[in-house]
Structures are given as structure tokens and as C-alpha cells.
mmCIF file of C-alpha atoms in Angstrom:
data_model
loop_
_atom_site.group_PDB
_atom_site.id
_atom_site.type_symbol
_atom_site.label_atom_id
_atom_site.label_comp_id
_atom_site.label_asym_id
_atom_site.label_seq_id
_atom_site.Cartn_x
_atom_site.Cartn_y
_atom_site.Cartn_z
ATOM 1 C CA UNK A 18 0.000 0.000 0.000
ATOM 2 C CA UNK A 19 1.533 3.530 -0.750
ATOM 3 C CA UNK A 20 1.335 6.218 1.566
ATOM 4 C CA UNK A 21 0.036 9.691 1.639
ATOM 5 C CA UNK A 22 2.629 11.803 0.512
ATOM 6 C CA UNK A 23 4.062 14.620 2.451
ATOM 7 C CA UNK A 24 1.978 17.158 1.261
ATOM 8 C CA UNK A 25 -1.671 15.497 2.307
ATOM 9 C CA UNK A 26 -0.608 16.623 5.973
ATOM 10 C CA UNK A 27 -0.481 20.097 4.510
ATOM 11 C CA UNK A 28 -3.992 19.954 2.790
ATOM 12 C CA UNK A 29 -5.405 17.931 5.528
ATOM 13 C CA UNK A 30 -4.146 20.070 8.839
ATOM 14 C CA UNK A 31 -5.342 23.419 6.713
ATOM 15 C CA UNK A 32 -8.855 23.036 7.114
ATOM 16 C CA UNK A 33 -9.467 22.482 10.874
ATOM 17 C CA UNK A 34 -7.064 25.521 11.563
ATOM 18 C CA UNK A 35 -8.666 27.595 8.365
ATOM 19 C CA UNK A 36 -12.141 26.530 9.980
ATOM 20 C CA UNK A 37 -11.675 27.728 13.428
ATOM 21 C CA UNK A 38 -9.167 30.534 12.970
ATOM 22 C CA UNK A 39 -11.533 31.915 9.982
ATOM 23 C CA UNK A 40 -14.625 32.059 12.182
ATOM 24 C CA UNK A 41 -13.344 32.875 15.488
ATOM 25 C CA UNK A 42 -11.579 36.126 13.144
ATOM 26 C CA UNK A 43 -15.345 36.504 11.295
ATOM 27 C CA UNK A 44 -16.845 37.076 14.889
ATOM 28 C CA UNK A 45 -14.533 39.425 15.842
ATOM 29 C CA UNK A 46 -15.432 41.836 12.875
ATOM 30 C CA UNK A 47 -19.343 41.216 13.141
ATOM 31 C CA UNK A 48 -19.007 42.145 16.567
ATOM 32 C CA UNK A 49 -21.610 41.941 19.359
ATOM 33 C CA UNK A 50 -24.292 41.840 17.682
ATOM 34 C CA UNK A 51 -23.644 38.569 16.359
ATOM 35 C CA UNK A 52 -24.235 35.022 18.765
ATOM 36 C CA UNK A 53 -22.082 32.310 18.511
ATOM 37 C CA UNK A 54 -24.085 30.396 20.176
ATOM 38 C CA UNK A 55 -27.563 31.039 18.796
ATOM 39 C CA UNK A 56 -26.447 32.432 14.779
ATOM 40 C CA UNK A 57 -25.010 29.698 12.358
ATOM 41 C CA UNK A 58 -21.458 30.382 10.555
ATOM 42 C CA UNK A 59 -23.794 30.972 7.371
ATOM 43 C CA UNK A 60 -24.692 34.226 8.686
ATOM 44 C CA UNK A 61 -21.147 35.442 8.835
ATOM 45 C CA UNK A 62 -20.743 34.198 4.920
ATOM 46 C CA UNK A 63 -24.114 35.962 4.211
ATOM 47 C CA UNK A 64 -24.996 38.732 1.881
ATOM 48 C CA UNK A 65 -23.770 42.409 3.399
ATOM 49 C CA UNK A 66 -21.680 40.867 6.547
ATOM 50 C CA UNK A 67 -18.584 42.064 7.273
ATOM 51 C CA UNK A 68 -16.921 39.010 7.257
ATOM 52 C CA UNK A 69 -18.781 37.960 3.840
ATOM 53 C CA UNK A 70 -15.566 37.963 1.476
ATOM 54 C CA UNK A 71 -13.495 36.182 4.701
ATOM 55 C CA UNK A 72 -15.956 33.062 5.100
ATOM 56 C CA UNK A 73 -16.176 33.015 0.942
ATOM 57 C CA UNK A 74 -12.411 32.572 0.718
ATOM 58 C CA UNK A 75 -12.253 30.433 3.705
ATOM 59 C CA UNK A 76 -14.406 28.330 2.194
ATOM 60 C CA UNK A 77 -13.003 28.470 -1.424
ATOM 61 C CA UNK A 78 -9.892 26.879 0.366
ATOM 62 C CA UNK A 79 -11.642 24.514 2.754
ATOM 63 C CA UNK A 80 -13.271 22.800 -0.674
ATOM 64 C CA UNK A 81 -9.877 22.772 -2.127
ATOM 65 C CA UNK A 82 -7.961 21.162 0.877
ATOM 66 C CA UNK A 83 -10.856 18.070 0.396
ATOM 67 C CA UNK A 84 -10.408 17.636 -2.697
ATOM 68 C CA UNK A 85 -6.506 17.770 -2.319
ATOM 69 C CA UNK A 86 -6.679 15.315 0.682
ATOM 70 C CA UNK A 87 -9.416 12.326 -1.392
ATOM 71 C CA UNK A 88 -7.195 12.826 -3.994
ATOM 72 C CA UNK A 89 -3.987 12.153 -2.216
ATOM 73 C CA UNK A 90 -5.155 9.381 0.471
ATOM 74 C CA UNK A 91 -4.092 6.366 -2.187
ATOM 75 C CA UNK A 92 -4.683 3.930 0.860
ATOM 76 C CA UNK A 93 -8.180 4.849 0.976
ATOM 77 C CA UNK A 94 -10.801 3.105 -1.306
ATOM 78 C CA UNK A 95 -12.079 4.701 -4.108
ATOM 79 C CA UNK A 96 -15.925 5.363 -2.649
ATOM 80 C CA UNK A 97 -14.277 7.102 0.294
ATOM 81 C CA UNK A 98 -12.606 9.526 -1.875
ATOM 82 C CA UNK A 99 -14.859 10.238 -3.881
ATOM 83 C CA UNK A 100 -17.623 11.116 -1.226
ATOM 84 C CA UNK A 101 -15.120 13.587 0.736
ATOM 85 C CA UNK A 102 -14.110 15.382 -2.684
ATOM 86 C CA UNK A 103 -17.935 15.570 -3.238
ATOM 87 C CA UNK A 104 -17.725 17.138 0.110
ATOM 88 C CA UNK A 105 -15.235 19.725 -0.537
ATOM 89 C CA UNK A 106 -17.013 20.512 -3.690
ATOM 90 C CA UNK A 107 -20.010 21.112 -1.382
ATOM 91 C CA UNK A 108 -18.213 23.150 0.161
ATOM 92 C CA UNK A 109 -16.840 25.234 -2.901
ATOM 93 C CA UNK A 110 -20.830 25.323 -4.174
ATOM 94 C CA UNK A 111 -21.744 27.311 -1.059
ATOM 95 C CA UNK A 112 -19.843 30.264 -2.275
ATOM 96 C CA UNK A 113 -22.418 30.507 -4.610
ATOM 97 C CA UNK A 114 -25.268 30.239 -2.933
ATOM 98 C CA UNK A 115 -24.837 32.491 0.071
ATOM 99 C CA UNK A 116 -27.871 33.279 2.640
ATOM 100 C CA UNK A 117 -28.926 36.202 1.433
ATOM 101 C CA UNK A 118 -29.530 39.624 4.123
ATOM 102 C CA UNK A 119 -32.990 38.622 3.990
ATOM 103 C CA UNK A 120 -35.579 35.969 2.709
ATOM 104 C CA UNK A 121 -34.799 32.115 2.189
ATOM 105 C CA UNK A 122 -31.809 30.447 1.816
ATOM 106 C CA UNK A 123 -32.932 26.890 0.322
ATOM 107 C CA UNK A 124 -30.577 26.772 -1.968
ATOM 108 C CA UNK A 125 -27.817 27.402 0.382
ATOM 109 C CA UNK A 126 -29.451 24.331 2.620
ATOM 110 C CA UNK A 127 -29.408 22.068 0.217
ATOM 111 C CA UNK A 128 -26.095 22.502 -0.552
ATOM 112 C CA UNK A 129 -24.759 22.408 3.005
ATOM 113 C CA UNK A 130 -26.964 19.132 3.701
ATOM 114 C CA UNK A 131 -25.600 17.179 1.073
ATOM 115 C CA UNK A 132 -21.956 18.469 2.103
ATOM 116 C CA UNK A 133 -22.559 17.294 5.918
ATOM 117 C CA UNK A 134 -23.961 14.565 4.622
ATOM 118 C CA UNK A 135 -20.855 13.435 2.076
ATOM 119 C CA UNK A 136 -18.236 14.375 4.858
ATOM 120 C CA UNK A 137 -19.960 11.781 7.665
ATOM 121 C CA UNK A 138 -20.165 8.801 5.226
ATOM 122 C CA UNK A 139 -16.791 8.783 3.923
ATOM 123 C CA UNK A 140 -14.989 7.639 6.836
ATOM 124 C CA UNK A 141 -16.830 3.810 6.242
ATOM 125 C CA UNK A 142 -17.024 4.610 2.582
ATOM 126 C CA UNK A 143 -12.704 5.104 2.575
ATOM 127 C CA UNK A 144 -12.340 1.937 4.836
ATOM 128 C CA UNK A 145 -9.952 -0.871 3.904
ATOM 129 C CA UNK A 146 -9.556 -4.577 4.176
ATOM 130 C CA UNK A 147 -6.528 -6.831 3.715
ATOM 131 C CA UNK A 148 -3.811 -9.250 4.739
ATOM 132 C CA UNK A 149 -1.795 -6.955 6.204
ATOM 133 C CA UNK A 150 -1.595 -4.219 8.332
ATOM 134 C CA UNK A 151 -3.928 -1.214 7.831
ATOM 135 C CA UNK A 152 -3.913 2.306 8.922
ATOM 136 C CA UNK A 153 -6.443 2.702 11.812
ATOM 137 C CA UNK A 154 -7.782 5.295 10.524
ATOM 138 C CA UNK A 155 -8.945 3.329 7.590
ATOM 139 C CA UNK A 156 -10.136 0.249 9.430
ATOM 140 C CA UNK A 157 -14.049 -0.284 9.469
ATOM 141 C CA UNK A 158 -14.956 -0.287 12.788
ATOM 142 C CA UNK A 159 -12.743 3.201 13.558
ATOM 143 C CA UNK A 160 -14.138 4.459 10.888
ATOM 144 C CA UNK A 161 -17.840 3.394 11.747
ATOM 145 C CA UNK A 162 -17.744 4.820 15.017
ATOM 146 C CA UNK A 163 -16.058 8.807 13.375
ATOM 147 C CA UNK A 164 -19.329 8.444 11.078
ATOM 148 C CA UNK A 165 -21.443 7.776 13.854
ATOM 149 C CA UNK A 166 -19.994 11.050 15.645
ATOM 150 C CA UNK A 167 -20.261 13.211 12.422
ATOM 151 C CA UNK A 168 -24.057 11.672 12.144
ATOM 152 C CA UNK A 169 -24.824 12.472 15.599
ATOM 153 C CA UNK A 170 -23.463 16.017 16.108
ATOM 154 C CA UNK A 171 -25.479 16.794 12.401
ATOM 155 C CA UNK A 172 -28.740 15.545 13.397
ATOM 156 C CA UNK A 173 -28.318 17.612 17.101
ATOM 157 C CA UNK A 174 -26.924 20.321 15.035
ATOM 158 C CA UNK A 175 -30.428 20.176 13.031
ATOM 159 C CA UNK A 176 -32.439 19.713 15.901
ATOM 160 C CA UNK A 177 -31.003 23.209 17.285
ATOM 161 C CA UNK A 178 -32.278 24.772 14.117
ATOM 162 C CA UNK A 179 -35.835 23.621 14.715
ATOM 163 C CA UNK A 180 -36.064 24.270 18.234
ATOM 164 C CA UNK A 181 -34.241 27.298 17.781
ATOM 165 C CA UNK A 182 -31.864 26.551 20.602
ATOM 166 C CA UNK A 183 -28.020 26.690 19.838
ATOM 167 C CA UNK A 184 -27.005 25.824 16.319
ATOM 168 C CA UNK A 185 -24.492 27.515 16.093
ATOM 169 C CA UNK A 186 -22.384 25.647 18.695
ATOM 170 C CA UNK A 187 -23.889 22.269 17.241
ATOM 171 C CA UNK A 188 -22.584 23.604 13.800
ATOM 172 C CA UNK A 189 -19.030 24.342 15.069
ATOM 173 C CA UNK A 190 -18.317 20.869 16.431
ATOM 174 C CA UNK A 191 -19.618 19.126 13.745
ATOM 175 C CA UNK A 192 -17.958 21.033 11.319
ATOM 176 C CA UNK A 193 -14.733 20.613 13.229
ATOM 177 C CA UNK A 194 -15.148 17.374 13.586
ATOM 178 C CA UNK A 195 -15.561 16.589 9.440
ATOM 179 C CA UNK A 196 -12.446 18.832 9.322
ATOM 180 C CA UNK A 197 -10.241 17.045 11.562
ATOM 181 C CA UNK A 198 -11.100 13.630 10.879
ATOM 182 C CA UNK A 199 -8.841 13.860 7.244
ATOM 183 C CA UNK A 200 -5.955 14.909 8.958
ATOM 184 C CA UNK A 201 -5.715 11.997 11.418
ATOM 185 C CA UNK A 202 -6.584 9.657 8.723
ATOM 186 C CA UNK A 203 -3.590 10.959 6.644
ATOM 187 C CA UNK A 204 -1.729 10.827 10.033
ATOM 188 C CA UNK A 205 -2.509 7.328 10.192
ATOM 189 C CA UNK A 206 -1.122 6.566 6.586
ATOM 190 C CA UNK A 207 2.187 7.895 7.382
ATOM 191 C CA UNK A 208 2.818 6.387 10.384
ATOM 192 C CA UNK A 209 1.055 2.881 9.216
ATOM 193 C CA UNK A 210 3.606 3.244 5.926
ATOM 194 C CA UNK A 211 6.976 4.312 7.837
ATOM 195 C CA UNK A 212 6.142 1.085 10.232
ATOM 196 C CA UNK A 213 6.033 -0.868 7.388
ATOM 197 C CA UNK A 214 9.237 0.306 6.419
ATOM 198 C CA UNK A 215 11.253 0.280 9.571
ATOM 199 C CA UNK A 216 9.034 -2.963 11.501
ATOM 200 C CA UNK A 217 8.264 -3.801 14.553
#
């Protein structure tokens, strides 16, 4: 099995720091009449924020560090990398469909669904089986159980939205969570690859 190459941990440990560092920055500007707690990172990217062109770019570069990452985990099957580049382009898409200042945003929804949704199946999706030893970020039952955190923080994060409670700190640990997960699965490869070559 070949390993990630050198640059995946670049791509990969981008988008948690881009994520966090980007919105913690996009607060800052909105100032205090924006709530974490209760107002979703969608309103920062919206139509006539302050922090619109920030979140757009940060975005623009989360989508590409995906798409970077599927493409260089080799170790990871084929359906896995495919759903989180299908993520990142989910997350390129939402540049242009931003929720507007005012009415609906069902475009934008749509969108972001099908994103969360790509980026919490691909863990099982990239899983691996063989003779010898695999990367445990790629093994199935690992892998299960990230998917069934990304799954459960998504469904409380849209429960928040319909009671109205606090989606916006549902939203920023399940996006953190899709963010990170790459990176330690690239992690894994590395380490799985150089034990490979050096042995027990």
C-alpha cells in the first residue's frame, strides 16, 4: 500500500485551523451583535456581513484542501474519496449560494446538507480490508464509530435549528469534527507506511 505523501498533511491540517481561525476572526469583525451560540457560521458568509468575502475565501480553500486530501489518500478506497471530494465541492458550491440579508436560503441548505452529509459517510465509505496491516484510521470499525460522531453532532446540530436553541455551537463541532477527521486519517497513513518500512 503507498502512503500519503508529504503534502496530504499540509492539505489535511489546513482546514481544521482555516475553519476555526476563519470564524473565530469573522466574529470578531461582526461584533456583538452577532451570537455564537444562537447564529449559524452561514450568517457570517451571508450577503452584506462584514466578514462575507473572509468566510467566501475560507471556504473556497476549505473545498480545495478536500479535494486535495481524497485525492492524495491512495490507501483509501475509491468510494471514500470520492464522497469527501464531493464534500469539498459542497463546500466550494456554497460560495455561490450564500444566505442572502434577507428571505430564504434553500438553496444554500441544500447545498450544506448534502456536504454534511458526504463528509460523515466517507470515513466507512474510505475503509480498507486486507492481509496486512492497515492504517487505523482506515479500518471499518474506527471508521464506523467517526461516522457515527459526524451523524450524531449533524442531526443535534439540526435539531437546534428547529427548536431554535443553539445551532451555532452544534454547527461548530460538527464542522470541526468533518475537518479534523482527514488529517488523522492521513496521520494514520504515514505512520502505518513508515512502520512498514522500519518494523516492529
Amino acid at each position: 500500500m503507498r502512503s500519503a505523501p508529504w503534502w496530504a498533511l499540509l492539505s489535511s491540517g489546513c482546514a481544521p485551523v482555516l475553519l476555526v481561525g476563519s470564524w473565530m476572526i469573522a466574529q470578531l469583525r461582526q461584533g456583538p451583535a452577532y451570537d455564537p451560540a444562537t447564529q449559524t457560521l452561514s450568517v457570517l458568509a451571508s450577503y452584506g456581513a462584514g466578514s462575507y468575502w473572509l468566510m467566501t475565501g475560507m471556504l473556497l480553500v476549505l473545498g480545495t484542501c478536500y479535494v486535495v486530501t481524497a485525492h492524495a489518500l491512495r490507501e483509501a478506497a475509491f468510494a471514500g474519496r470520492v464522497a469527501l471530494a464531493g464534500g469539498g465541492l459542497c463546500a466550494l458550491a456554497l460560495t455561490l449560494v450564500p444566505v442572502p440579508s434577507s428571505g430564504g436560503a434553500l438553496e444554500h441548505g441544500a447545498v450544506a446538507t448534502v456536504g454534511l452529509v458526504l463528509l460523515a459517510v466517507w470515513p466507512p465509505l474510505a475503509a480498507v480490508s486486507g492481509k496486512g496491516p492497515v492504517p487505523w484510521g482506515l479500518r471499518l470499525d474506527v471508521s464506523l464509530a467517526a461516522s457515527a460522531l459526524m451523524g450524531a453532532t449533524a442531526f443535534w446540530f439540526l435539531a437546534e435549528l428547529q427548536s431554535g436553541g443553539a445551532p451555532g455551537v452544534a454547527e461548530r463541532v460538527v464542522t470541526f469534527l468533518q475537518a479534523l477527521w482527514p488529517f488523522l486519517v492521513v496521520v494514520s497513513c504515514r505512520r502505518s507506511a513508515r512502520w512498514r518500512e522500519t518494523g516492529p
